[in-house]
CSV table of C-alpha atoms in Angstrom, one decimal:
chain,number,residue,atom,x,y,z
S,274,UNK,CA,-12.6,-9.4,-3.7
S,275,UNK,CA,-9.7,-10.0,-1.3
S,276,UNK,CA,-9.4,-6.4,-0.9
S,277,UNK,CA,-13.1,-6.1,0.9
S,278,UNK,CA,-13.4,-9.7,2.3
S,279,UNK,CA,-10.5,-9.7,4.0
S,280,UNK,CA,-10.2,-7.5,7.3
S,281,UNK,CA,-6.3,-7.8,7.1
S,282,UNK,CA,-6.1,-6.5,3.5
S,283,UNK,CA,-8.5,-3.9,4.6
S,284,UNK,CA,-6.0,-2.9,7.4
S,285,UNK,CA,-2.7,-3.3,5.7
S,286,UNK,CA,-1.0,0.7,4.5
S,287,UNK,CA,1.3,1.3,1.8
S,288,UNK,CA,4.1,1.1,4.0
S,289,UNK,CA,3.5,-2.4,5.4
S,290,UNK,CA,3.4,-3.8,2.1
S,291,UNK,CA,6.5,-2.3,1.0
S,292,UNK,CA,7.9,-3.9,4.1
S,293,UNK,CA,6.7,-7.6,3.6
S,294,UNK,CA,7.7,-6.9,-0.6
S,295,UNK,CA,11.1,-6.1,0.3
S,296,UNK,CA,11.1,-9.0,2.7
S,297,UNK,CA,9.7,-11.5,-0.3
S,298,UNK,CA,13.0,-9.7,-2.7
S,299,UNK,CA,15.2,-11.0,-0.4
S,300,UNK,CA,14.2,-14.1,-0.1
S,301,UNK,CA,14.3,-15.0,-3.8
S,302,UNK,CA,17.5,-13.2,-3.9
S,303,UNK,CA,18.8,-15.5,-1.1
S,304,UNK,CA,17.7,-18.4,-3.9
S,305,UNK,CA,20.0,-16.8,-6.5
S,306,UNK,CA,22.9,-16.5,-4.4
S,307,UNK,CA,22.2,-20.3,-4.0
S,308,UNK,CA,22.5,-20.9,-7.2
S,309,UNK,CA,25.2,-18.8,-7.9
S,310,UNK,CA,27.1,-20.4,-5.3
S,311,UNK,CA,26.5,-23.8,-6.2
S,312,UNK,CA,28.6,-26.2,-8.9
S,313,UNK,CA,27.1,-27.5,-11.9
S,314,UNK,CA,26.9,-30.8,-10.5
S,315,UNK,CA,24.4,-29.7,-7.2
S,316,UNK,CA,22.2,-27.8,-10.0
S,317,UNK,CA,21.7,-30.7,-12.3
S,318,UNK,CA,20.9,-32.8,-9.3
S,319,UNK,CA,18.4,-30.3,-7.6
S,320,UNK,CA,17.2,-28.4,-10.3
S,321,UNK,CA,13.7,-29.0,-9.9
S,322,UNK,CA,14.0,-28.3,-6.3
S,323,UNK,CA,15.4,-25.0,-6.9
S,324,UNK,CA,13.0,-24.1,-9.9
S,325,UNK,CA,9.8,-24.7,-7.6
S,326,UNK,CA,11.7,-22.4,-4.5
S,327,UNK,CA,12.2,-19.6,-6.8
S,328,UNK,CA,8.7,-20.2,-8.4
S,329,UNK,CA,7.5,-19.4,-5.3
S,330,UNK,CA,9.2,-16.8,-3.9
S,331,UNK,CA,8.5,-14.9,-7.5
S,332,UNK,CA,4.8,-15.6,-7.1
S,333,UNK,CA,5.5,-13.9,-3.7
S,334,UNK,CA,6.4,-11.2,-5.1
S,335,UNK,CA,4.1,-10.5,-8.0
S,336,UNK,CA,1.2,-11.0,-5.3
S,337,UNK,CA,3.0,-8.6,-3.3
S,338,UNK,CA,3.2,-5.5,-6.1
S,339,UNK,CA,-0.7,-6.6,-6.9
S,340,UNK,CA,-1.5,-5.8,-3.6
S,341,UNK,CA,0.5,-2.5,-3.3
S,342,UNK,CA,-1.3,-1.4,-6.5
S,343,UNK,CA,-4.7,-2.1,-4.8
S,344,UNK,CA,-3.7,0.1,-1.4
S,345,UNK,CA,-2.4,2.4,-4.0
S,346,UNK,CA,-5.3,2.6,-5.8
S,347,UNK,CA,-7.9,2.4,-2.3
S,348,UNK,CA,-5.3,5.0,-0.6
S,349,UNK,CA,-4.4,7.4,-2.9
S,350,UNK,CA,-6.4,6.7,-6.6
S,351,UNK,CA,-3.3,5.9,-8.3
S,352,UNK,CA,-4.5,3.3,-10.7
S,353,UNK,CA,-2.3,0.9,-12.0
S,354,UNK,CA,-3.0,2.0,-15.6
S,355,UNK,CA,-1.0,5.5,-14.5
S,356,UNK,CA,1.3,3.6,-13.1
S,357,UNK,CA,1.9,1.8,-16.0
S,358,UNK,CA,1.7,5.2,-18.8
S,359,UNK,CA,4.7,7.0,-16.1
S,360,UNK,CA,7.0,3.9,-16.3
S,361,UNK,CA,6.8,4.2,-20.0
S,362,UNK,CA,7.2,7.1,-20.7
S,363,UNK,CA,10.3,7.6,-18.4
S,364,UNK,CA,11.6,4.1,-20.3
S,365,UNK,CA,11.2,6.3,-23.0
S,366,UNK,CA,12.9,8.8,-22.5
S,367,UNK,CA,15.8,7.0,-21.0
S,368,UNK,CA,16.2,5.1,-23.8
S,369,UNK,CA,16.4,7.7,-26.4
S,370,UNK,CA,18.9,5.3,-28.9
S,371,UNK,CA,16.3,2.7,-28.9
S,372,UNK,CA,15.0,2.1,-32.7
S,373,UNK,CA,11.5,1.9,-31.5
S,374,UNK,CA,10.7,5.4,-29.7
S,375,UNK,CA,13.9,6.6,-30.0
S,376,UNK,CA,15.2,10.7,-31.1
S,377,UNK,CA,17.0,8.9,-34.4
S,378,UNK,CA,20.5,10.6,-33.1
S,379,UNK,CA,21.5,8.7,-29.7
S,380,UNK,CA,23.3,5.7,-30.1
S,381,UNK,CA,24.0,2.6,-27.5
S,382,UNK,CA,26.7,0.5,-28.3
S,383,UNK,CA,27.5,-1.0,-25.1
S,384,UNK,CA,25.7,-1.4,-22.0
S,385,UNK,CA,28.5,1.7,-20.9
S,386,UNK,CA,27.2,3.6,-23.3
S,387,UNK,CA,23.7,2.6,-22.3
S,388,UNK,CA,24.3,3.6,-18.8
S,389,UNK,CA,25.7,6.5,-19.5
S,390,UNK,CA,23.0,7.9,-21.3
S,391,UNK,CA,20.2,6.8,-18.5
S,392,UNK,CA,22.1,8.5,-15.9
S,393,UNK,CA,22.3,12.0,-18.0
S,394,UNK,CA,18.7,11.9,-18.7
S,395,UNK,CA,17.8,11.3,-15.0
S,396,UNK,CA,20.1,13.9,-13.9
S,397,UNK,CA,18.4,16.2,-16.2
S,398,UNK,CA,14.9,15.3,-15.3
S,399,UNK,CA,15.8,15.5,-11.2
S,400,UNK,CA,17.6,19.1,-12.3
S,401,UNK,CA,14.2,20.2,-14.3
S,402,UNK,CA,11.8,18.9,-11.7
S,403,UNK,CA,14.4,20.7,-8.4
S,404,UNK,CA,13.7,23.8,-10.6
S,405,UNK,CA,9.9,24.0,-11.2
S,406,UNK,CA,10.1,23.4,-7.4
S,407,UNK,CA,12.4,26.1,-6.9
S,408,UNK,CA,9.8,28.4,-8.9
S,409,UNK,CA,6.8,27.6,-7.3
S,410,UNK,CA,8.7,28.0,-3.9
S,411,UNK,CA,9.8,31.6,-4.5
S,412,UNK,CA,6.7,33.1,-6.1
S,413,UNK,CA,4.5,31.4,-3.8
S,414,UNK,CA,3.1,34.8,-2.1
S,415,UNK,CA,2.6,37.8,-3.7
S,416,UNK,CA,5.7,40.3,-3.0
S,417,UNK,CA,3.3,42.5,-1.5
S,418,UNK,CA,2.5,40.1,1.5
S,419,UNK,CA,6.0,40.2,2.3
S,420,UNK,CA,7.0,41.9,5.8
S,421,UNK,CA,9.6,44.5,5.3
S,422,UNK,CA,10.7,42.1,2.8
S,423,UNK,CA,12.3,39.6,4.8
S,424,UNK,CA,10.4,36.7,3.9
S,425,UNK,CA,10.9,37.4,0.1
S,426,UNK,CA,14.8,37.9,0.9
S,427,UNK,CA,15.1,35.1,2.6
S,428,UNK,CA,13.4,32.4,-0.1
S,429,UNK,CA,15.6,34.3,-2.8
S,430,UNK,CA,18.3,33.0,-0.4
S,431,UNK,CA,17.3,29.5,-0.4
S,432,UNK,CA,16.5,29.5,-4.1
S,433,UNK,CA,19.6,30.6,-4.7
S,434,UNK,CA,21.2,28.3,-2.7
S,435,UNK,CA,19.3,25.2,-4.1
S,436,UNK,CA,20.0,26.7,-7.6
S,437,UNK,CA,23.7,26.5,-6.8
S,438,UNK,CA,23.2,22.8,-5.5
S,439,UNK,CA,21.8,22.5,-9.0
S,440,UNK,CA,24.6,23.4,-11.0
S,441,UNK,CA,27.0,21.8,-9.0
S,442,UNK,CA,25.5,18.4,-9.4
S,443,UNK,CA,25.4,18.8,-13.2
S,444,UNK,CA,29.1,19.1,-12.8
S,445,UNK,CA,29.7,16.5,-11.1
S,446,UNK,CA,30.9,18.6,-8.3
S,447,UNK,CA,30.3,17.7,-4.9
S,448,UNK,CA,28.4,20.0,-2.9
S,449,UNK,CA,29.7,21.5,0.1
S,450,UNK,CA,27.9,21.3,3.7
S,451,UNK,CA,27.2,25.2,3.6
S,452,UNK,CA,25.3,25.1,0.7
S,453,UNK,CA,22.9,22.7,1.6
S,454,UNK,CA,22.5,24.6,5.0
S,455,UNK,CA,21.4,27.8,3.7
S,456,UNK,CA,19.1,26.3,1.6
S,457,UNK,CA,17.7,24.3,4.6
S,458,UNK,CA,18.0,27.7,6.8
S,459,UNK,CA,16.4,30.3,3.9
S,460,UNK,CA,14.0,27.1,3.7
S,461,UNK,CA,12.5,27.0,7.6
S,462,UNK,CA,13.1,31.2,8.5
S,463,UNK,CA,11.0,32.0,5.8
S,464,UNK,CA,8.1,30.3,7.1
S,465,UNK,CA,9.0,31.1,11.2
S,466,UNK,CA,8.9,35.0,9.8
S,467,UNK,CA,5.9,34.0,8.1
S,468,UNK,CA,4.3,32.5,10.8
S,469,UNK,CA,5.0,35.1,13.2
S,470,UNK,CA,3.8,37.5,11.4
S,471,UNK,CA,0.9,36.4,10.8
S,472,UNK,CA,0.1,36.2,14.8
């Protein structure tokens, strides 16, 4: 209803939510830091107080993230129920030692060993999903197309590059500047040469 009554909410982007969301965070976490900050005796006194500020700003928020599911969904025909099924299944999966959905051989002890785990699974997922991207983007034209091969050279050179970036990063090694400009050069030649070509 709000989302077709309202000329506002019919204006507003993605973007501008995000931007009055993040502004609605910080105010509740300004509230926390209140607390926080405070002694026992100023939060028995003003309890109340501070329970209906943070009330409020949380209501903020959740109005916020309803809103940004509607552009979402007006925008872009993300429903929230996809939303929802990629957030679990990514808990899922990040959450392995977990007696519910878990793989039956990880196990959390501590919220180091927690940690720990999320951050390898994440790494491995951002190293899987760099590599089906690194696929598409050096068999994307047909060798044939290629003039005098230099087009097909010089993607093999930026996969190669990114693939190295790759590797690196599962090592925990940082990568150097060099790296990351050939990819970005093998990257932008290949489609100036393709480009020209094609003129």
């Amino acid at each position: 209803c709000l989302g077709q009554s309202c000329p506002w909410t019919r204006s507003i982007k993605a973007n501008d939510m995000l931007h009055y969301l993040k502004s609605e965070v910080d105010e509740l976490h300004h509230e926390l830091d209140i607390i926080k900050s405070d002694d026992i005796c100023y939060w028995r006194c003003y309890s109340d107080k501070r329970k209906k500020a943070m009330a409020s700003e949380l209501g903020d928020i959740l109005f916020d993230v309803l809103m940004l599911e509607m552009i979402m969904r007006r925008d872009y025909g993300i429903s929230i129920d996809e939303a929802w099924q990629v957030a679990a299944e990514k808990i899922e999966r990040r959450t392995p030692y977990m007696k519910e959905w878990g793989d039956g051989i990880s196990n959390a002890k501590s919220v180091e060993d927690a940690e720990r785990i999320w951050k390898a699974v994440k790494e491995r997922e951002k190293a899987e999903k760099l590599e089906k991207v690194d696929d598409k983007y050096l068999y994307a034209d047909p060798i044939e197309k290629q003039p005098f091969g230099v087009h097909m050279t010089m993607k093999a050179f930026g996969w190669l590059c990114i693939k190295g970036r790759n590797i690196w990063s599962q090592h925990n090694i940082k990568c150097h500047g060099e790296l990351l400009v050939g990819a970005v050069f093998g990257y932008f030649f290949s489609h100036f040469w393709k480009n020209f070509h094609h003129r």
